[in-house]
JSON list of C-alpha atoms in Angstrom, two decimals:
[
{"chain": "A", "resi": 8, "resn": "UNK", "atom": "CA", "xyz": [13.48, -22.56, 10.36]},
{"chain": "A", "resi": 9, "resn": "UNK", "atom": "CA", "xyz": [16.33, -20.73, 12.07]},
{"chain": "A", "resi": 10, "resn": "UNK", "atom": "CA", "xyz": [18.80, -18.25, 10.64]},
{"chain": "A", "resi": 11, "resn": "UNK", "atom": "CA", "xyz": [21.46, -17.26, 13.11]},
{"chain": "A", "resi": 12, "resn": "UNK", "atom": "CA", "xyz": [23.56, -14.24, 12.55]},
{"chain": "A", "resi": 13, "resn": "UNK", "atom": "CA", "xyz": [26.20, -12.60, 14.70]},
{"chain": "A", "resi": 14, "resn": "UNK", "atom": "CA", "xyz": [25.82, -8.85, 14.68]},
{"chain": "A", "resi": 15, "resn": "UNK", "atom": "CA", "xyz": [24.71, -8.79, 11.05]},
{"chain": "A", "resi": 16, "resn": "UNK", "atom": "CA", "xyz": [23.62, -11.45, 8.49]},
{"chain": "A", "resi": 17, "resn": "UNK", "atom": "CA", "xyz": [25.79, -12.80, 5.72]},
{"chain": "A", "resi": 18, "resn": "UNK", "atom": "CA", "xyz": [24.94, -11.91, 2.07]},
{"chain": "A", "resi": 19, "resn": "UNK", "atom": "CA", "xyz": [23.74, -15.43, 1.52]},
{"chain": "A", "resi": 20, "resn": "UNK", "atom": "CA", "xyz": [21.43, -15.26, 4.52]},
{"chain": "A", "resi": 21, "resn": "UNK", "atom": "CA", "xyz": [20.07, -11.95, 3.28]},
{"chain": "A", "resi": 22, "resn": "UNK", "atom": "CA", "xyz": [19.58, -13.45, -0.23]},
{"chain": "A", "resi": 23, "resn": "UNK", "atom": "CA", "xyz": [17.71, -16.41, 1.18]},
{"chain": "A", "resi": 24, "resn": "UNK", "atom": "CA", "xyz": [15.37, -14.29, 3.28]},
{"chain": "A", "resi": 25, "resn": "UNK", "atom": "CA", "xyz": [14.89, -11.81, 0.38]},
{"chain": "A", "resi": 26, "resn": "UNK", "atom": "CA", "xyz": [13.83, -14.69, -1.86]},
{"chain": "A", "resi": 27, "resn": "UNK", "atom": "CA", "xyz": [11.18, -15.68, 0.73]},
{"chain": "A", "resi": 28, "resn": "UNK", "atom": "CA", "xyz": [9.87, -12.10, 0.84]},
{"chain": "A", "resi": 29, "resn": "UNK", "atom": "CA", "xyz": [9.94, -11.28, -2.89]},
{"chain": "A", "resi": 30, "resn": "UNK", "atom": "CA", "xyz": [6.61, -10.70, -4.52]},
{"chain": "A", "resi": 31, "resn": "UNK", "atom": "CA", "xyz": [4.75, -10.89, -1.18]},
{"chain": "A", "resi": 32, "resn": "UNK", "atom": "CA", "xyz": [2.32, -8.45, 0.40]},
{"chain": "A", "resi": 33, "resn": "UNK", "atom": "CA", "xyz": [3.98, -7.89, 3.70]},
{"chain": "A", "resi": 34, "resn": "UNK", "atom": "CA", "xyz": [4.05, -5.71, 6.80]},
{"chain": "A", "resi": 35, "resn": "UNK", "atom": "CA", "xyz": [6.76, -5.00, 9.36]},
{"chain": "A", "resi": 36, "resn": "UNK", "atom": "CA", "xyz": [5.33, -5.41, 12.87]},
{"chain": "A", "resi": 37, "resn": "UNK", "atom": "CA", "xyz": [7.17, -3.23, 15.34]},
{"chain": "A", "resi": 38, "resn": "UNK", "atom": "CA", "xyz": [6.41, -4.11, 18.91]},
{"chain": "A", "resi": 39, "resn": "UNK", "atom": "CA", "xyz": [7.93, -2.76, 22.08]},
{"chain": "A", "resi": 40, "resn": "UNK", "atom": "CA", "xyz": [11.46, -1.52, 21.69]},
{"chain": "A", "resi": 41, "resn": "UNK", "atom": "CA", "xyz": [13.54, 1.17, 20.16]},
{"chain": "A", "resi": 42, "resn": "UNK", "atom": "CA", "xyz": [14.43, 1.04, 16.47]},
{"chain": "A", "resi": 43, "resn": "UNK", "atom": "CA", "xyz": [16.96, 2.88, 14.28]},
{"chain": "A", "resi": 44, "resn": "UNK", "atom": "CA", "xyz": [15.59, 5.57, 12.07]},
{"chain": "A", "resi": 45, "resn": "UNK", "atom": "CA", "xyz": [16.89, 3.44, 9.13]},
{"chain": "A", "resi": 46, "resn": "UNK", "atom": "CA", "xyz": [13.82, 1.26, 9.70]},
{"chain": "A", "resi": 47, "resn": "UNK", "atom": "CA", "xyz": [11.87, 3.64, 7.43]},
{"chain": "A", "resi": 48, "resn": "UNK", "atom": "CA", "xyz": [14.52, 3.11, 4.72]},
{"chain": "A", "resi": 49, "resn": "UNK", "atom": "CA", "xyz": [14.11, -0.63, 5.19]},
{"chain": "A", "resi": 50, "resn": "UNK", "atom": "CA", "xyz": [10.31, -0.28, 4.78]},
{"chain": "A", "resi": 51, "resn": "UNK", "atom": "CA", "xyz": [10.85, 1.65, 1.60]},
{"chain": "A", "resi": 52, "resn": "UNK", "atom": "CA", "xyz": [13.34, -0.99, 0.34]},
{"chain": "A", "resi": 53, "resn": "UNK", "atom": "CA", "xyz": [10.81, -3.84, 0.90]},
{"chain": "A", "resi": 54, "resn": "UNK", "atom": "CA", "xyz": [7.63, -1.90, 0.14]},
{"chain": "A", "resi": 55, "resn": "UNK", "atom": "CA", "xyz": [6.26, -3.19, 3.46]},
{"chain": "A", "resi": 56, "resn": "UNK", "atom": "CA", "xyz": [4.55, -0.65, 5.71]},
{"chain": "A", "resi": 57, "resn": "UNK", "atom": "CA", "xyz": [5.59, -0.37, 9.40]},
{"chain": "A", "resi": 58, "resn": "UNK", "atom": "CA", "xyz": [2.80, -1.38, 11.84]},
{"chain": "A", "resi": 59, "resn": "UNK", "atom": "CA", "xyz": [3.91, 0.92, 14.65]},
{"chain": "A", "resi": 60, "resn": "UNK", "atom": "CA", "xyz": [2.86, -0.25, 18.09]},
{"chain": "A", "resi": 61, "resn": "UNK", "atom": "CA", "xyz": [2.50, 2.52, 20.72]},
{"chain": "A", "resi": 62, "resn": "UNK", "atom": "CA", "xyz": [5.40, 0.98, 22.64]},
{"chain": "A", "resi": 63, "resn": "UNK", "atom": "CA", "xyz": [7.68, 0.95, 19.54]},
{"chain": "A", "resi": 64, "resn": "UNK", "atom": "CA", "xyz": [8.54, 4.64, 19.73]},
{"chain": "A", "resi": 65, "resn": "UNK", "atom": "CA", "xyz": [7.96, 4.90, 16.01]},
{"chain": "A", "resi": 66, "resn": "UNK", "atom": "CA", "xyz": [4.72, 6.88, 15.95]},
{"chain": "A", "resi": 67, "resn": "UNK", "atom": "CA", "xyz": [6.57, 10.08, 16.20]},
{"chain": "A", "resi": 68, "resn": "UNK", "atom": "CA", "xyz": [8.12, 9.50, 12.66]},
{"chain": "A", "resi": 69, "resn": "UNK", "atom": "CA", "xyz": [6.23, 11.47, 10.04]},
{"chain": "A", "resi": 70, "resn": "UNK", "atom": "CA", "xyz": [6.22, 9.08, 7.08]},
{"chain": "A", "resi": 71, "resn": "UNK", "atom": "CA", "xyz": [3.51, 7.46, 5.02]},
{"chain": "A", "resi": 72, "resn": "UNK", "atom": "CA", "xyz": [5.12, 4.05, 5.68]},
{"chain": "A", "resi": 73, "resn": "UNK", "atom": "CA", "xyz": [4.39, 4.39, 9.39]},
{"chain": "A", "resi": 74, "resn": "UNK", "atom": "CA", "xyz": [0.96, 2.97, 10.11]},
{"chain": "A", "resi": 75, "resn": "UNK", "atom": "CA", "xyz": [-0.19, 4.24, 13.50]},
{"chain": "A", "resi": 76, "resn": "UNK", "atom": "CA", "xyz": [-3.95, 3.57, 13.23]},
{"chain": "A", "resi": 77, "resn": "UNK", "atom": "CA", "xyz": [-3.47, -0.11, 12.53]},
{"chain": "A", "resi": 78, "resn": "UNK", "atom": "CA", "xyz": [-5.85, -1.24, 15.27]},
{"chain": "A", "resi": 79, "resn": "UNK", "atom": "CA", "xyz": [-8.75, 0.45, 13.47]},
{"chain": "A", "resi": 80, "resn": "UNK", "atom": "CA", "xyz": [-7.56, -0.82, 10.09]},
{"chain": "A", "resi": 81, "resn": "UNK", "atom": "CA", "xyz": [-7.50, -4.46, 11.35]},
{"chain": "A", "resi": 82, "resn": "UNK", "atom": "CA", "xyz": [-11.02, -3.93, 12.67]},
{"chain": "A", "resi": 83, "resn": "UNK", "atom": "CA", "xyz": [-12.39, -2.69, 9.34]},
{"chain": "A", "resi": 84, "resn": "UNK", "atom": "CA", "xyz": [-13.01, -4.08, 5.81]},
{"chain": "A", "resi": 85, "resn": "UNK", "atom": "CA", "xyz": [-10.28, -1.76, 4.52]},
{"chain": "A", "resi": 86, "resn": "UNK", "atom": "CA", "xyz": [-7.46, -4.00, 5.86]},
{"chain": "A", "resi": 87, "resn": "UNK", "atom": "CA", "xyz": [-5.23, -5.01, 2.93]},
{"chain": "A", "resi": 88, "resn": "UNK", "atom": "CA", "xyz": [-4.32, -8.66, 2.61]},
{"chain": "A", "resi": 89, "resn": "UNK", "atom": "CA", "xyz": [-1.06, -9.84, 4.24]},
{"chain": "A", "resi": 90, "resn": "UNK", "atom": "CA", "xyz": [1.02, -12.73, 2.92]},
{"chain": "A", "resi": 91, "resn": "UNK", "atom": "CA", "xyz": [4.10, -12.29, 5.12]},
{"chain": "A", "resi": 92, "resn": "UNK", "atom": "CA", "xyz": [5.15, -10.34, 8.18]},
{"chain": "A", "resi": 93, "resn": "UNK", "atom": "CA", "xyz": [8.48, -9.41, 9.68]},
{"chain": "A", "resi": 94, "resn": "UNK", "atom": "CA", "xyz": [8.12, -8.87, 13.41]},
{"chain": "A", "resi": 95, "resn": "UNK", "atom": "CA", "xyz": [10.64, -7.00, 15.51]},
{"chain": "A", "resi": 96, "resn": "UNK", "atom": "CA", "xyz": [10.13, -7.23, 19.29]},
{"chain": "A", "resi": 97, "resn": "UNK", "atom": "CA", "xyz": [7.01, -8.26, 21.11]},
{"chain": "A", "resi": 98, "resn": "UNK", "atom": "CA", "xyz": [3.63, -8.66, 19.52]},
{"chain": "A", "resi": 99, "resn": "UNK", "atom": "CA", "xyz": [1.78, -5.32, 19.20]},
{"chain": "A", "resi": 100, "resn": "UNK", "atom": "CA", "xyz": [-0.72, -4.67, 21.96]},
{"chain": "A", "resi": 101, "resn": "UNK", "atom": "CA", "xyz": [-3.65, -4.71, 19.55]},
{"chain": "A", "resi": 102, "resn": "UNK", "atom": "CA", "xyz": [-6.05, -7.61, 20.01]},
{"chain": "A", "resi": 103, "resn": "UNK", "atom": "CA", "xyz": [-7.43, -6.95, 16.53]},
{"chain": "A", "resi": 104, "resn": "UNK", "atom": "CA", "xyz": [-3.96, -7.31, 15.02]},
{"chain": "A", "resi": 105, "resn": "UNK", "atom": "CA", "xyz": [-3.32, -10.55, 16.79]},
{"chain": "A", "resi": 106, "resn": "UNK", "atom": "CA", "xyz": [-6.77, -11.95, 15.77]},
{"chain": "A", "resi": 107, "resn": "UNK", "atom": "CA", "xyz": [-6.23, -10.95, 12.11]},
{"chain": "A", "resi": 108, "resn": "UNK", "atom": "CA", "xyz": [-2.90, -12.72, 12.03]},
{"chain": "A", "resi": 109, "resn": "UNK", "atom": "CA", "xyz": [-4.44, -15.74, 13.82]},
{"chain": "A", "resi": 110, "resn": "UNK", "atom": "CA", "xyz": [-7.19, -15.95, 11.26]},
{"chain": "A", "resi": 111, "resn": "UNK", "atom": "CA", "xyz": [-5.18, -15.30, 8.05]},
{"chain": "A", "resi": 112, "resn": "UNK", "atom": "CA", "xyz": [-2.02, -16.97, 9.16]},
{"chain": "A", "resi": 113, "resn": "UNK", "atom": "CA", "xyz": [0.62, -15.17, 7.01]},
{"chain": "A", "resi": 114, "resn": "UNK", "atom": "CA", "xyz": [4.17, -16.46, 6.84]},
{"chain": "A", "resi": 115, "resn": "UNK", "atom": "CA", "xyz": [5.91, -14.99, 9.98]},
{"chain": "A", "resi": 116, "resn": "UNK", "atom": "CA", "xyz": [9.52, -13.95, 10.15]},
{"chain": "A", "resi": 117, "resn": "UNK", "atom": "CA", "xyz": [10.60, -13.03, 13.71]},
{"chain": "A", "resi": 118, "resn": "UNK", "atom": "CA", "xyz": [13.83, -11.06, 14.23]},
{"chain": "A", "resi": 119, "resn": "UNK", "atom": "CA", "xyz": [15.15, -11.07, 17.83]},
{"chain": "A", "resi": 120, "resn": "UNK", "atom": "CA", "xyz": [18.47, -11.56, 19.49]},
{"chain": "A", "resi": 121, "resn": "UNK", "atom": "CA", "xyz": [17.25, -14.14, 21.99]},
{"chain": "A", "resi": 122, "resn": "UNK", "atom": "CA", "xyz": [13.75, -15.52, 21.53]},
{"chain": "A", "resi": 123, "resn": "UNK", "atom": "CA", "xyz": [10.66, -15.58, 19.25]},
{"chain": "A", "resi": 124, "resn": "UNK", "atom": "CA", "xyz": [8.33, -14.17, 21.97]},
{"chain": "A", "resi": 125, "resn": "UNK", "atom": "CA", "xyz": [5.79, -16.31, 20.20]},
{"chain": "A", "resi": 126, "resn": "UNK", "atom": "CA", "xyz": [3.38, -17.91, 22.64]},
{"chain": "A", "resi": 127, "resn": "UNK", "atom": "CA", "xyz": [1.35, -19.58, 19.85]},
{"chain": "A", "resi": 128, "resn": "UNK", "atom": "CA", "xyz": [4.30, -21.12, 18.02]},
{"chain": "A", "resi": 129, "resn": "UNK", "atom": "CA", "xyz": [3.37, -19.41, 14.75]},
{"chain": "A", "resi": 130, "resn": "UNK", "atom": "CA", "xyz": [6.93, -18.38, 13.80]},
{"chain": "A", "resi": 131, "resn": "UNK", "atom": "CA", "xyz": [7.84, -19.80, 10.41]},
{"chain": "A", "resi": 132, "resn": "UNK", "atom": "CA", "xyz": [11.36, -18.29, 10.32]},
{"chain": "A", "resi": 133, "resn": "UNK", "atom": "CA", "xyz": [13.30, -17.13, 13.32]},
{"chain": "A", "resi": 134, "resn": "UNK", "atom": "CA", "xyz": [16.19, -14.79, 12.58]},
{"chain": "A", "resi": 135, "resn": "UNK", "atom": "CA", "xyz": [18.53, -14.60, 15.63]},
{"chain": "A", "resi": 136, "resn": "UNK", "atom": "CA", "xyz": [19.83, -11.05, 15.13]},
{"chain": "A", "resi": 137, "resn": "UNK", "atom": "CA", "xyz": [19.09, -7.60, 16.47]},
{"chain": "A", "resi": 138, "resn": "UNK", "atom": "CA", "xyz": [16.58, -5.54, 14.51]},
{"chain": "A", "resi": 139, "resn": "UNK", "atom": "CA", "xyz": [19.29, -2.96, 13.82]},
{"chain": "A", "resi": 140, "resn": "UNK", "atom": "CA", "xyz": [21.67, -5.70, 12.54]},
{"chain": "A", "resi": 141, "resn": "UNK", "atom": "CA", "xyz": [18.94, -7.20, 10.34]},
{"chain": "A", "resi": 142, "resn": "UNK", "atom": "CA", "xyz": [18.12, -3.82, 8.84]},
{"chain": "A", "resi": 143, "resn": "UNK", "atom": "CA", "xyz": [21.75, -2.93, 8.35]},
{"chain": "A", "resi": 144, "resn": "UNK", "atom": "CA", "xyz": [22.29, -6.27, 6.57]},
{"chain": "A", "resi": 145, "resn": "UNK", "atom": "CA", "xyz": [19.47, -5.61, 4.12]},
{"chain": "A", "resi": 146, "resn": "UNK", "atom": "CA", "xyz": [20.43, -1.96, 3.48]},
{"chain": "A", "resi": 147, "resn": "UNK", "atom": "CA", "xyz": [24.05, -3.03, 2.96]},
{"chain": "A", "resi": 148, "resn": "UNK", "atom": "CA", "xyz": [22.98, -5.72, 0.53]},
{"chain": "A", "resi": 149, "resn": "UNK", "atom": "CA", "xyz": [20.80, -3.16, -1.33]},
{"chain": "A", "resi": 150, "resn": "UNK", "atom": "CA", "xyz": [23.82, -0.84, -1.66]},
{"chain": "A", "resi": 151, "resn": "UNK", "atom": "CA", "xyz": [25.92, -3.75, -3.06]},
{"chain": "A", "resi": 152, "resn": "UNK", "atom": "CA", "xyz": [23.24, -4.36, -5.68]},
{"chain": "A", "resi": 153, "resn": "UNK", "atom": "CA", "xyz": [24.02, -8.08, -6.13]},
{"chain": "A", "resi": 154, "resn": "UNK", "atom": "CA", "xyz": [21.81, -9.67, -3.51]},
{"chain": "A", "resi": 155, "resn": "UNK", "atom": "CA", "xyz": [18.43, -7.99, -3.59]},
{"chain": "A", "resi": 156, "resn": "UNK", "atom": "CA", "xyz": [15.91, -7.29, -6.30]},
{"chain": "A", "resi": 157, "resn": "UNK", "atom": "CA", "xyz": [16.08, -3.81, -7.82]},
{"chain": "A", "resi": 158, "resn": "UNK", "atom": "CA", "xyz": [12.51, -2.95, -6.77]},
{"chain": "A", "resi": 159, "resn": "UNK", "atom": "CA", "xyz": [10.56, -3.42, -3.51]},
{"chain": "A", "resi": 160, "resn": "UNK", "atom": "CA", "xyz": [9.48, -6.95, -2.62]},
{"chain": "A", "resi": 161, "resn": "UNK", "atom": "CA", "xyz": [5.79, -5.98, -2.32]},
{"chain": "A", "resi": 162, "resn": "UNK", "atom": "CA", "xyz": [3.60, -5.46, -5.37]},
{"chain": "A", "resi": 163, "resn": "UNK", "atom": "CA", "xyz": [3.24, -1.88, -6.71]},
{"chain": "A", "resi": 164, "resn": "UNK", "atom": "CA", "xyz": [0.81, 0.17, -4.71]},
{"chain": "A", "resi": 165, "resn": "UNK", "atom": "CA", "xyz": [0.75, -2.07, -1.63]},
{"chain": "A", "resi": 166, "resn": "UNK", "atom": "CA", "xyz": [2.26, 0.41, 0.75]},
{"chain": "A", "resi": 167, "resn": "UNK", "atom": "CA", "xyz": [0.08, 3.14, -0.72]},
{"chain": "A", "resi": 168, "resn": "UNK", "atom": "CA", "xyz": [-2.99, 0.99, 0.03]},
{"chain": "A", "resi": 169, "resn": "UNK", "atom": "CA", "xyz": [-1.91, 0.82, 3.65]},
{"chain": "A", "resi": 170, "resn": "UNK", "atom": "CA", "xyz": [-1.19, 4.58, 3.79]},
{"chain": "A", "resi": 171, "resn": "UNK", "atom": "CA", "xyz": [-4.68, 5.34, 2.41]},
{"chain": "A", "resi": 172, "resn": "UNK", "atom": "CA", "xyz": [-6.26, 3.00, 4.95]},
{"chain": "A", "resi": 173, "resn": "UNK", "atom": "CA", "xyz": [-4.30, 4.74, 7.71]},
{"chain": "A", "resi": 174, "resn": "UNK", "atom": "CA", "xyz": [-5.49, 8.22, 6.65]},
{"chain": "A", "resi": 175, "resn": "UNK", "atom": "CA", "xyz": [-9.10, 6.95, 6.52]},
{"chain": "A", "resi": 176, "resn": "UNK", "atom": "CA", "xyz": [-8.80, 5.43, 9.96]},
{"chain": "A", "resi": 177, "resn": "UNK", "atom": "CA", "xyz": [-7.28, 8.62, 11.38]},
{"chain": "A", "resi": 178, "resn": "UNK", "atom": "CA", "xyz": [-10.05, 10.69, 9.82]},
{"chain": "A", "resi": 179, "resn": "UNK", "atom": "CA", "xyz": [-12.74, 8.41, 11.31]},
{"chain": "A", "resi": 180, "resn": "UNK", "atom": "CA", "xyz": [-11.05, 8.69, 14.72]},
{"chain": "A", "resi": 181, "resn": "UNK", "atom": "CA", "xyz": [-10.96, 12.51, 14.49]}
]
C-alpha cells in the first residue's frame, strides 16, 4: 500500500495509519539520518520505543524511549515481541535486528520522501513523506484530539519492557 503526502499527511491519512497501529506492539526503527527532537514525543504518543541506530544521531538523547543497546536485545531472549514497525531512513546496521525482523515478519510501515530502501520487498505500507512531516502530522492530530486514540497505541507496559531490556543489555556490556 502507498500513502502519499505532500509536506504533511491529511487528517484522514493519519487516522487510517493510526487505525493500523492501534493496539499493536510496535517499534520505531531510526536508521541513518537526522531526526527532529519531537521524535521522542512521537514515541511517547504511540508507546513505541525508538530503536536508535548509531547513524541516526539519536543516541545522545537521554530518554527511556531511546533504545541504544538494541543489537544485544535482538540477540537475547529478552527481546519483546514486535507486531509492527515504523521505519524512518535506512535499515539499522545491526544484522541481529534485520534477522529478527526477517524471522518474525512484523507489519512494516516505511516513511521516506523518495523510496522504501527495502531490498527484500518487505514493506507493507509505504508513506511518501519526510520523517519530520510524518511526526508533525501525528502530533498535530493528537493536539486536535479527534483523529487519534486518547492513549498510546501499544499495550500498557510495552515501552517499559523495552526500557528494562535496554538497561539489562547496557549492564551486561559494562
